[in-house]
Each structure stands twice: as C-alpha cells, then as structure tokens.
Coordinates of C-alpha atoms (C1' of nucleotides) in Angstrom, one line a residue:
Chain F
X1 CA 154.4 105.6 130.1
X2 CA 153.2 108.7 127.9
X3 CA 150.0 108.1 125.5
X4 CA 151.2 107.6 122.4
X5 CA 148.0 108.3 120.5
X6 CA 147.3 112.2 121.7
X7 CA 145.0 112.0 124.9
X8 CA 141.6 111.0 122.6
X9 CA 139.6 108.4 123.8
X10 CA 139.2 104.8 121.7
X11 CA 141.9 102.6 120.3
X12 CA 141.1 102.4 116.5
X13 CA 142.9 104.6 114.3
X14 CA 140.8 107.6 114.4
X15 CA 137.5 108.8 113.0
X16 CA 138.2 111.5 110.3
X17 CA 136.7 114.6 111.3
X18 CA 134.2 114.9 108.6
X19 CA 132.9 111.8 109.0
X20 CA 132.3 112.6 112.8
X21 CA 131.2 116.2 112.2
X22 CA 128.6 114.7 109.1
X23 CA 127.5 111.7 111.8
X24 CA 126.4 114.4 114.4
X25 CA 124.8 116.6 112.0
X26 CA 122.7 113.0 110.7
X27 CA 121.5 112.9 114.4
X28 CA 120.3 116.4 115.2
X29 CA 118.8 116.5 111.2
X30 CA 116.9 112.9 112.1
X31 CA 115.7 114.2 115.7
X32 CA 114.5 117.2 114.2
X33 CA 112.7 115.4 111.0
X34 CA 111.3 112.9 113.1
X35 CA 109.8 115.4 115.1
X36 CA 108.2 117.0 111.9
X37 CA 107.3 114.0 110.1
X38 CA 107.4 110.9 112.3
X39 CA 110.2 108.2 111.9
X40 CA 108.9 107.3 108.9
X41 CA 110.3 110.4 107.4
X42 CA 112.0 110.1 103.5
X43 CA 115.5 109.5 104.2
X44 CA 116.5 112.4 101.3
X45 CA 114.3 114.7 103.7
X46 CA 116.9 113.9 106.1
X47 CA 119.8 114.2 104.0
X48 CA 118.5 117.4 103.1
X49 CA 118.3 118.8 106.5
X50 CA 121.8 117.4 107.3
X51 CA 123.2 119.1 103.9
X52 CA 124.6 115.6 102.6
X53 CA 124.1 113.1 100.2
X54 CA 121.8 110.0 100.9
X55 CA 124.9 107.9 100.5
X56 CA 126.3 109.1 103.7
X57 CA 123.1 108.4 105.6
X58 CA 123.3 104.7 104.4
X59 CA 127.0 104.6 105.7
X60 CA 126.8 105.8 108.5
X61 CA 123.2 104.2 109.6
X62 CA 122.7 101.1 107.6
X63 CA 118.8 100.8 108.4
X64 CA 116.5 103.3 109.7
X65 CA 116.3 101.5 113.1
X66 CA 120.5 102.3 113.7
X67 CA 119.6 105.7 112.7
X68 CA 116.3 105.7 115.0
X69 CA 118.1 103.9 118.3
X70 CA 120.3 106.2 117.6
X71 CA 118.6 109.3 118.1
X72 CA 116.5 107.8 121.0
X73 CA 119.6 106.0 122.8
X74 CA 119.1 109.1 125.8
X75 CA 115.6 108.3 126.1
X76 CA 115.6 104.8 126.5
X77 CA 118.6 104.6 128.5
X78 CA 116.6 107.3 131.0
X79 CA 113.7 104.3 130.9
X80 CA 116.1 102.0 131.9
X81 CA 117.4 104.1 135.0
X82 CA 113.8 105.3 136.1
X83 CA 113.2 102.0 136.9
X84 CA 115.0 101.0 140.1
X85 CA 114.8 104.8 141.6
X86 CA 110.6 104.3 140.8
X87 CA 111.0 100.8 142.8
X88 CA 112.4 102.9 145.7
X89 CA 110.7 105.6 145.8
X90 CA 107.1 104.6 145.3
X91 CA 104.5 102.9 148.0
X92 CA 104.0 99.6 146.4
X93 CA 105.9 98.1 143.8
X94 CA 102.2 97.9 141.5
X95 CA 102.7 101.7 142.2
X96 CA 106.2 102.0 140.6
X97 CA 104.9 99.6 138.0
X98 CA 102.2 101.7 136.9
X99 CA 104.5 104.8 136.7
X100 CA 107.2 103.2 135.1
X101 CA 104.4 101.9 132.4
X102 CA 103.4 105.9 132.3
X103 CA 107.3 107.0 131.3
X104 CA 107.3 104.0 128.3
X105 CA 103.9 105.4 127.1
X106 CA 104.8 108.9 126.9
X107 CA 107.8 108.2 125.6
X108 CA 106.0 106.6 122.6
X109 CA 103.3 108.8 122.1
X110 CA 105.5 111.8 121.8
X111 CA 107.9 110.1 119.3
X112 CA 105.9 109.8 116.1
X113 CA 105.1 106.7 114.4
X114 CA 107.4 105.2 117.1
X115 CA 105.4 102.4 118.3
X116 CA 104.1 101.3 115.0
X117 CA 107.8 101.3 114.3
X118 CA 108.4 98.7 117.0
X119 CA 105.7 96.3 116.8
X120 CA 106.2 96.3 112.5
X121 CA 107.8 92.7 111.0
X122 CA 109.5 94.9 108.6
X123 CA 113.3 93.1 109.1
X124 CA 114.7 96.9 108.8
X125 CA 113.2 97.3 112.1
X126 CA 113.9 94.3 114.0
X127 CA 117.3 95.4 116.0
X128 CA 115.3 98.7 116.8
X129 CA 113.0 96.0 118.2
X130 CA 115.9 94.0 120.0
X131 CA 117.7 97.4 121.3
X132 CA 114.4 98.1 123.0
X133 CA 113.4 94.8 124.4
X134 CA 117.4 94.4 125.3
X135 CA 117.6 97.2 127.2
X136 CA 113.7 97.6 128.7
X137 CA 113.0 94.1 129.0
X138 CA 114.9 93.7 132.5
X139 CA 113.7 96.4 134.2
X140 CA 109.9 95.8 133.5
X141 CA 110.4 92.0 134.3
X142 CA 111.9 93.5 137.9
X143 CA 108.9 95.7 138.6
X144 CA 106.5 93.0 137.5
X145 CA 108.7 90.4 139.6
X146 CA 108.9 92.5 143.0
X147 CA 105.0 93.5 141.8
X148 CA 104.0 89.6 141.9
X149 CA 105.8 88.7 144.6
X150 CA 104.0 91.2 146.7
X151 CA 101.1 89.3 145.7
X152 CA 100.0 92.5 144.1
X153 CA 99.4 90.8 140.4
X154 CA 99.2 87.5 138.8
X155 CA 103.1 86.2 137.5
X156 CA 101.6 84.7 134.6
X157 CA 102.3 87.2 132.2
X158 CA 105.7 88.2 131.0
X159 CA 108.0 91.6 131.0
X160 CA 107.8 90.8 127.1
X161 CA 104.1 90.4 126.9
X162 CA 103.1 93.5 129.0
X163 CA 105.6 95.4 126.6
X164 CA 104.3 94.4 123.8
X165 CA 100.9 95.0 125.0
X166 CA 101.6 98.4 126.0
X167 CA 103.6 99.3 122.9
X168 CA 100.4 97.8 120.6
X169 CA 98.5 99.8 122.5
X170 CA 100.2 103.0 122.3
X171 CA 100.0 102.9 118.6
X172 CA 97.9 105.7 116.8
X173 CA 97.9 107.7 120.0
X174 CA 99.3 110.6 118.4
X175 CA 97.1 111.0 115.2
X176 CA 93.5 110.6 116.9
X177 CA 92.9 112.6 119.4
X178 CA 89.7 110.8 120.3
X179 CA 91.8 107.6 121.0
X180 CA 92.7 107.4 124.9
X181 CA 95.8 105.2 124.7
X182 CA 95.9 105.2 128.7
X183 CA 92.7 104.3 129.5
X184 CA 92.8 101.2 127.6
X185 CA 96.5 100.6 129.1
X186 CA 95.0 101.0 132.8
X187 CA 92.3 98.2 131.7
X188 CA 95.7 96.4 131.0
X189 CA 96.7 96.8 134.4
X190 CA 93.9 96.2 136.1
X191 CA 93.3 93.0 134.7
X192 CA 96.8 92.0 136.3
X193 CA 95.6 93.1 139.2
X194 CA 94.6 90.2 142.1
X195 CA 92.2 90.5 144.6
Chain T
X1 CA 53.0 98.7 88.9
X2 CA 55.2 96.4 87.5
X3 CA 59.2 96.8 87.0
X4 CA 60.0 98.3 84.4
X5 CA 63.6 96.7 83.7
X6 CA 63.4 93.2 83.8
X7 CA 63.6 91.5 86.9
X8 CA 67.6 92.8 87.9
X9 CA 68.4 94.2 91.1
X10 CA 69.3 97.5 91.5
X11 CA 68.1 100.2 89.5
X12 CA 71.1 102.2 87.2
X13 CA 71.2 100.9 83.3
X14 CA 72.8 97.8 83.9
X15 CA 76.5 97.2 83.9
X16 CA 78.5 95.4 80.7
X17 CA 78.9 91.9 81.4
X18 CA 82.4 92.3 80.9
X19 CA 82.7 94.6 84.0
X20 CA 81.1 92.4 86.1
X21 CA 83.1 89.8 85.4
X22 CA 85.9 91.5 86.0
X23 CA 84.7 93.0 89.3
X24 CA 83.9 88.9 90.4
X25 CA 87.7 88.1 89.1
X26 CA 89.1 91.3 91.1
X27 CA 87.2 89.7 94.4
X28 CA 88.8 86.5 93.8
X29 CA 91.9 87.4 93.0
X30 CA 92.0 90.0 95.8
X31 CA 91.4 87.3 98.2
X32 CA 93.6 85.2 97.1
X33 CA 96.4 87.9 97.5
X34 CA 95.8 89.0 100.4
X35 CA 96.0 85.6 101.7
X36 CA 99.1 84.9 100.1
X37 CA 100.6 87.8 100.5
X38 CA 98.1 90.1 103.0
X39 CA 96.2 92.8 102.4
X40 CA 99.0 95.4 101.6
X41 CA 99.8 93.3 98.7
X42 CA 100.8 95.2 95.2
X43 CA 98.5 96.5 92.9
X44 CA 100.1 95.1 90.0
X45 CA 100.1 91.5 91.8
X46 CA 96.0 91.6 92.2
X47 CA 95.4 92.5 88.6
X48 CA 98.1 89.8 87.5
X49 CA 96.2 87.2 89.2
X50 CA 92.9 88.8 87.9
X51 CA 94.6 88.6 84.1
X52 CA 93.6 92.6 84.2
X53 CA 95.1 95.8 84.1
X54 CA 95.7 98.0 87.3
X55 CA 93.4 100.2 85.7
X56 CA 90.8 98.3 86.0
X57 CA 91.6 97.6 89.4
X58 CA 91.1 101.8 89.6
X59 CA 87.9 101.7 88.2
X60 CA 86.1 99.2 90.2
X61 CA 87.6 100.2 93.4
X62 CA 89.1 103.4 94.0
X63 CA 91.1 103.1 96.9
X64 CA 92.3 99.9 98.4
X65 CA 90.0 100.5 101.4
X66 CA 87.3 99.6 99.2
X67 CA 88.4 96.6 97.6
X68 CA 89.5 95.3 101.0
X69 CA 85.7 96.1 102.6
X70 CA 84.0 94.2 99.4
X71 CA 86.6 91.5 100.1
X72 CA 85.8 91.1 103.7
X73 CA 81.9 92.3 104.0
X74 CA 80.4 88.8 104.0
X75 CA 82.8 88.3 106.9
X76 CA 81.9 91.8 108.6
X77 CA 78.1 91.4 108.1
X78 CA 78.6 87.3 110.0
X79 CA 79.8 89.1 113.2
X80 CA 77.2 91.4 112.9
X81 CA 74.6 89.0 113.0
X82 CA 76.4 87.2 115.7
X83 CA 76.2 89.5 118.5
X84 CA 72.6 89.0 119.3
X85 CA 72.6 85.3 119.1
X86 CA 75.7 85.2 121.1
X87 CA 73.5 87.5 123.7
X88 CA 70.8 84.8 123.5
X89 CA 72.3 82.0 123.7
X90 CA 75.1 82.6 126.5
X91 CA 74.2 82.3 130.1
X92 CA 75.5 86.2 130.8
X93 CA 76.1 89.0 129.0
X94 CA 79.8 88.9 130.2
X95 CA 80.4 85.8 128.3
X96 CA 78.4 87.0 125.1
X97 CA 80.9 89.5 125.0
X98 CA 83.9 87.8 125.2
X99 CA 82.6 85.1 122.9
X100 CA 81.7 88.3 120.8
X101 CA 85.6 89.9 121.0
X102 CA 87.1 86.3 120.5
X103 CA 85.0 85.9 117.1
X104 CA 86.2 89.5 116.1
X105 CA 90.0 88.1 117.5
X106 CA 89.6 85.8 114.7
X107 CA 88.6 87.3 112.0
X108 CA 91.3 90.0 112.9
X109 CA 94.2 88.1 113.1
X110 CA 93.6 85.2 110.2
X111 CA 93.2 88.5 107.4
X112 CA 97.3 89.6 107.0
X113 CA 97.9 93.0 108.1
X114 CA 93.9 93.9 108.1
X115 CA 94.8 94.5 112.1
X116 CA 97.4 97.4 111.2
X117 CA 95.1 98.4 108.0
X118 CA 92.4 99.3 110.6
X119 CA 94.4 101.6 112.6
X120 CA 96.7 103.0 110.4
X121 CA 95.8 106.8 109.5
X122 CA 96.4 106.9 105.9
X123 CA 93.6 108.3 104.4
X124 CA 93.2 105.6 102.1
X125 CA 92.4 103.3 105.2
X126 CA 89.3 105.9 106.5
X127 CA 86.5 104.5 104.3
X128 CA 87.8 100.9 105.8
X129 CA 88.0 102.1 109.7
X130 CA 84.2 103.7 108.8
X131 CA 82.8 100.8 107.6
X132 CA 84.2 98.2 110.5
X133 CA 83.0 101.2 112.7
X134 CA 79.3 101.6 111.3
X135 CA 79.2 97.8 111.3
X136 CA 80.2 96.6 114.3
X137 CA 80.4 99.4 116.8
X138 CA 75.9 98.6 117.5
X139 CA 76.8 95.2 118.2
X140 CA 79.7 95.5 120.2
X141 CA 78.2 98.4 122.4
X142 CA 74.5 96.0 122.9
X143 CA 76.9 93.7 124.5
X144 CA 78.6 95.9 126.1
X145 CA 75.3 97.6 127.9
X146 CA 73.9 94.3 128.2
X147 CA 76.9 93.3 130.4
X148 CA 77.5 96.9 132.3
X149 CA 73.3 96.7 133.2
X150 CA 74.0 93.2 134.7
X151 CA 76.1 95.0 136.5
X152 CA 79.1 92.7 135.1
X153 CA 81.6 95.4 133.9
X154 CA 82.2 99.2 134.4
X155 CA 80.4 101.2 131.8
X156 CA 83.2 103.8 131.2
X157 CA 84.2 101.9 128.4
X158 CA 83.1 102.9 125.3
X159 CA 82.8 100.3 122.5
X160 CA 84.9 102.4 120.0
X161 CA 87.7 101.8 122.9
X162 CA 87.3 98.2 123.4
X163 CA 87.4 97.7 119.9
X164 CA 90.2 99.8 119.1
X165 CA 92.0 98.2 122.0
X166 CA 91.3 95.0 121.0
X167 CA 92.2 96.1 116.8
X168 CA 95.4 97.2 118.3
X169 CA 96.4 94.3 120.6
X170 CA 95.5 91.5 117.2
X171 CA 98.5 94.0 115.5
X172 CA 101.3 91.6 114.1
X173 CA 99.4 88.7 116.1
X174 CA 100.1 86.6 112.7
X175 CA 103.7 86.9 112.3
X176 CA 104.8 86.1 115.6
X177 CA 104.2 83.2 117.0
X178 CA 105.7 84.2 120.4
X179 CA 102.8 87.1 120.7
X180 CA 99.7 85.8 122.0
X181 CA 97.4 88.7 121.5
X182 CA 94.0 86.8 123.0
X183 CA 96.6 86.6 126.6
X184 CA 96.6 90.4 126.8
X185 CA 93.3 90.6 125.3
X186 CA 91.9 88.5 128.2
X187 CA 93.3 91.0 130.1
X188 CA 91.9 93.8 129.4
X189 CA 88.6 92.2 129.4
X190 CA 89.8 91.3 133.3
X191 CA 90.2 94.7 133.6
X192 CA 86.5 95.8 132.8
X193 CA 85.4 93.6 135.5
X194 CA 83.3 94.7 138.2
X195 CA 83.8 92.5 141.7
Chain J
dC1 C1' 74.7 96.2 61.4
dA2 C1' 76.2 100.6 62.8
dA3 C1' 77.0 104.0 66.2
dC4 C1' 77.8 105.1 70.7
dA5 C1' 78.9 104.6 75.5
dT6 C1' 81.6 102.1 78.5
dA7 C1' 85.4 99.5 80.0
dC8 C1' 90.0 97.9 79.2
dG9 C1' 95.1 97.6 79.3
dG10 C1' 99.2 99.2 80.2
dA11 C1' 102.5 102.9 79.4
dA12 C1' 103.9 106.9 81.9
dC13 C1' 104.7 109.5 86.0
dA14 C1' 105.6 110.2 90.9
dA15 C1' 107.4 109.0 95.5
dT16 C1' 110.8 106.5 98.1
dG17 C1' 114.3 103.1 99.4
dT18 C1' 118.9 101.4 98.2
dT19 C1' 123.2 100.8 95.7
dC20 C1' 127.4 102.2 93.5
dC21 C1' 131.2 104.8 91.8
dG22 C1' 134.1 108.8 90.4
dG23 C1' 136.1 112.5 92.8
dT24 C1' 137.7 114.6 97.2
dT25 C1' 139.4 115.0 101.9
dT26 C1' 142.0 113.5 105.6
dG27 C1' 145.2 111.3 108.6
dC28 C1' 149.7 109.4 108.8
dA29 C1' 154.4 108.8 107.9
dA30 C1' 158.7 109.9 105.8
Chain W
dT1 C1' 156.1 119.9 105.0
dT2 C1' 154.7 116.9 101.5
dG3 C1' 152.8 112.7 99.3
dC4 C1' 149.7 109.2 99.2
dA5 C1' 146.6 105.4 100.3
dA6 C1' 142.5 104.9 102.8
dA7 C1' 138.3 106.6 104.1
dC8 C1' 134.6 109.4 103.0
dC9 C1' 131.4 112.2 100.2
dG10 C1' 127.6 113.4 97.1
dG11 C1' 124.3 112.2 94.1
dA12 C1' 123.1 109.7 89.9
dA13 C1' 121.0 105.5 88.8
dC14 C1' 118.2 101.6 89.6
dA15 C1' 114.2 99.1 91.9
dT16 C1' 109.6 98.9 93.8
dT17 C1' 105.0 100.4 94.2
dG18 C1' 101.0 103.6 93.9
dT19 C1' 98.3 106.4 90.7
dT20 C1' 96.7 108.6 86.4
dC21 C1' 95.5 108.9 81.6
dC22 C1' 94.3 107.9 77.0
dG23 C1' 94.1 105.3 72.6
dT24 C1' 91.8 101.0 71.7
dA25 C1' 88.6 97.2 72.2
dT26 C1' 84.1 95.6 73.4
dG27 C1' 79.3 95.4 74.8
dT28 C1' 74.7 97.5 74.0
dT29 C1' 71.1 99.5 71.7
dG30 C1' 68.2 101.1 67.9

DNA sequence: CAACATACGGAACAATGTTCCGGTTTGCAA
DNA sequence: TTGCAAACCGGAACATTGTTCCGTATGTTG
C-alpha cells in the first residue's frame, strides 16, 4: 500500500517549515555563542545570532539545558560509543578506563562553563544533568565493572561517583590556565587503584 | 612616648559610632543570610535583615568577596592555626594532613555555595580566592612537606592543587545528599600515596 | 551650639531571564 | 486554487538582582 503522507519521515502532522528552518538556525546560533561566551551565554545574544525573537528560543527550548543537550547530543552520544570500542581495543580494562575518563574531560574542558553547568542545583539544569548521567552512566559503570573485576581497582565506588568526581573536577579548567584539571583527575585514579 | 589618641586600636580618625554599628549589623545579618539562604544571597535581602540600605552595604564592603571574607575570617584564621597543632599532635604527617583537609572539608561544605564562590572566576570572587589562598596555602603546603619528607606521599603535588581539588570536589556537597564529596576526596588523598 | 564631614537610605539604572499576546505564515482540505 | 484554523513569530513588558548616585540625616569637633 502507497504512503499516504508523501515519503517524510514521522507520523505527526508535520513540522511547518519555518519552525524547522528557525529550530536549526537556534542550534548552529547556540553552538557558535557557546563557543564565544560559554553556556551561560544571554539567551537575546542567541536570539540575535539566530535573527529571531527570544520568544522562539523559549518555544522551541524550554530551558537552557534542552537547548544545551541539544547542541551537545553528537558529543555525548560519541562518549557513549567510545566506550565499548576503548574496552576492546585497549590492554587492560584500567587502560580503557583511564582513556575513556580522558574523552569526558576533554569534552568538558573544551565546552565552556559546561561542567559547572552539570554539577549546578539550579532546577533549569537538572535534565541536562539526567541526559548526561542517562546516557554516560552505563558505560562508565562497564569500564569500572570489567576494571574491578580484573582486580584492577577497588568496586566500592560508583559510575555516578567517579562522574561526578571527574566533572567537579573539571570545573574552571578553562579559565585558569595554571589549574591542571588532569593531574588532579589521575590522583582520582590512582587512588582506585589496588595493589 | 605615649599615644596620642586615646587608647583605640588602629590609627585613622576614628569611625562614627553609627558606621560601626552598622558594619557589626551587616556581619550579623550577612551570616545569618548566607545561612539561610547561602552566600549568593541578594543584596537587598542582607540589608533587610540589617534594617539598612544596600548602600550601606556598598560602603562597608565593596564587593561581595569582602563581605563574605569578614564573615568567614574567624573561621579561616581557626584552620590556620590548626595545621601545626594537627602536625604535633598526630602520630604522622600523613594523618595531620588528612585531619587538616577533613577540617577544611568542613568548613567548605557547612558555608552554602562558598565551595563554588571559591572557584568561580567572576572577578568579584578574586579578592575571596586571594585571601583563602594567602591564608591557608603555608599551612596546607607545611603539611604537605612534612608528609612528602617522611617520605609518605609524592611531592608533585603542589598545595594550590590539593586545595583546589579538594575546593572543587566540596562543590554542591550540601545539596545533595547522594554526593559524598569526603568518598572522592579520600581518594585522591589515596592517590598521593607513596607504597 | 553651630558648622562640617561622614554616613545613610533608597530611588534609579543596567543586565538578564521569562512570559504573553497581537499579527503573520503555513499546511490542509474543499 | 483559495480560504481558514492552527501553529508560529517577534519583541514588548514584567520580574529579579547587582550597582551607582545624591539629597538628607547624623555624629563629631571647636
């Protein structure tokens, strides 16, 4: 039986075009203003860049954290894949652990304000907070999982509370240059370390 | 020679009774606040509770950095003086440190927000980050030595790290109940270990 | 007690987040 | 193709908070 809805891809009646055409332009005007200002840019800078009003912002991104998981969804999905290949392809699984660690780091350093973003109570931030532990959560408890069981580290401490760690630590890594974000992240490690 | 005004303090022609008053009240009420509310708390809330007007808040203490160091100093100067007796009294330099950290743990994590305050980069936070740094980086780094000599820990480690590292990990150790900030803390103590 | 310096209070201004509504555009069906 | 209801748009308007400024009040001194 023919298509009766043209060959596009979703049920539901059909985006209008300017509201698809204004919800991409959103996301390349927010990647590039994070990139200049952090997340924490003013959301008229945004609407600005995008050439629309702040209304449409708040329509099509409720909160700043749909707008920022948005923009970052590649990234983190990336993250998420890297995992099992590092598990494969590395030595040991404290190896892949330790690189895997490496990618979430330099993810956050890279992305502005980011991290603070994360670990911040503020409620506008808290599903940026659950799309990251959602999606990162499993593969860091399988690296730290294959990790313990190779009796390479202690299983006391949770995917959750490594993440957390890491993602504390990560914060103000990209304003002082002085502050060695990794270091202090391979003390982390080390301390999981048995011996 | 004898003083020649009175037997007051300081030198400079003697504040009006009326602005130290209100300097006391601005302490108290500050404290209070930040309590209640932490230390990001409104201007206009502090000089409510003070029964002043944000001016006067102004006056006395320029930037919020300020006000939150005069709020905190007896606090600061207490750990200060603890890091030598915790040297003395302890049975190794290893655990005179980590008595040391878990003392600055607390302080940390019991102020609301002072954590993030500490490590944030707005400008109005420097004079803060300088005085915690001037304060307690000597007594942090004379444990620190004391511990690396007795051949305890690695001494790659600076004390501006550890601390910051530690600052960092205390970050939103109040709202969450879930995050147990001394857990990854311990860590990265582990990790300094020598063995 | 008078004159002066200092401090006070809060209105006013600026930056930013968020909501709301009148006007426009678009998709759909007759 | 044309008409229309629904969806969408832009930005004015409002709320919150930090910061500055100046006319007024108060303490201090001679």
């Amino acid at each position: 039986m023919a298509d009766i809805g043209s060959r596009s891809e979703t049920r539901a009646p059909r985006k209008r075009v300017d509201a698809r055409r204004n919800e991409e332009a959103l996301l390349e005007a927010a990647a590039a203003a994070f990139i200049a200002s952090g997340v924490d840019v003013p959301v008229r800078d945004i609407a600005a860049r995008a050439g629309v009003g702040v209304g449409t912002i708040y329509r099509h991104f409720p909160t700043r954290a749909d707008l920022i998981a948005a923009v970052y969804r590649h990234q983190v999905e990336a993250s998420v894949e890297a995992g099992p290949a590092l598990l494969a392809d590395s030595d040991s699984p404290f190896t892949a652990l330790t690189r895997w660690i490496d990618l979430f780091v330099d993810f956050l350093v890279t992305k502005h304000g980011l991290a603070e973003a994360l670990q911040s109570d503020d409620a506008a931030f808290a599903t940026l907070h659950a799309y990251f532990v959602d999606r990162l959560r499993p593969v860091c408890a399988e690296l730290l999982d294959a990790a313990a069981e190779a009796g390479q580290i202690r299983s006391d401490i949770g995917a959750l509370d490594l993440m957390r760690g890491v993602g504390n630590l990560c914060i103000g890594a990209d304003k002082d240059p002085e502050y060695d974000a990794r270091r202090l992240i391979g003390l982390l490690l080390a301390g999981l370390r048995l011996h």
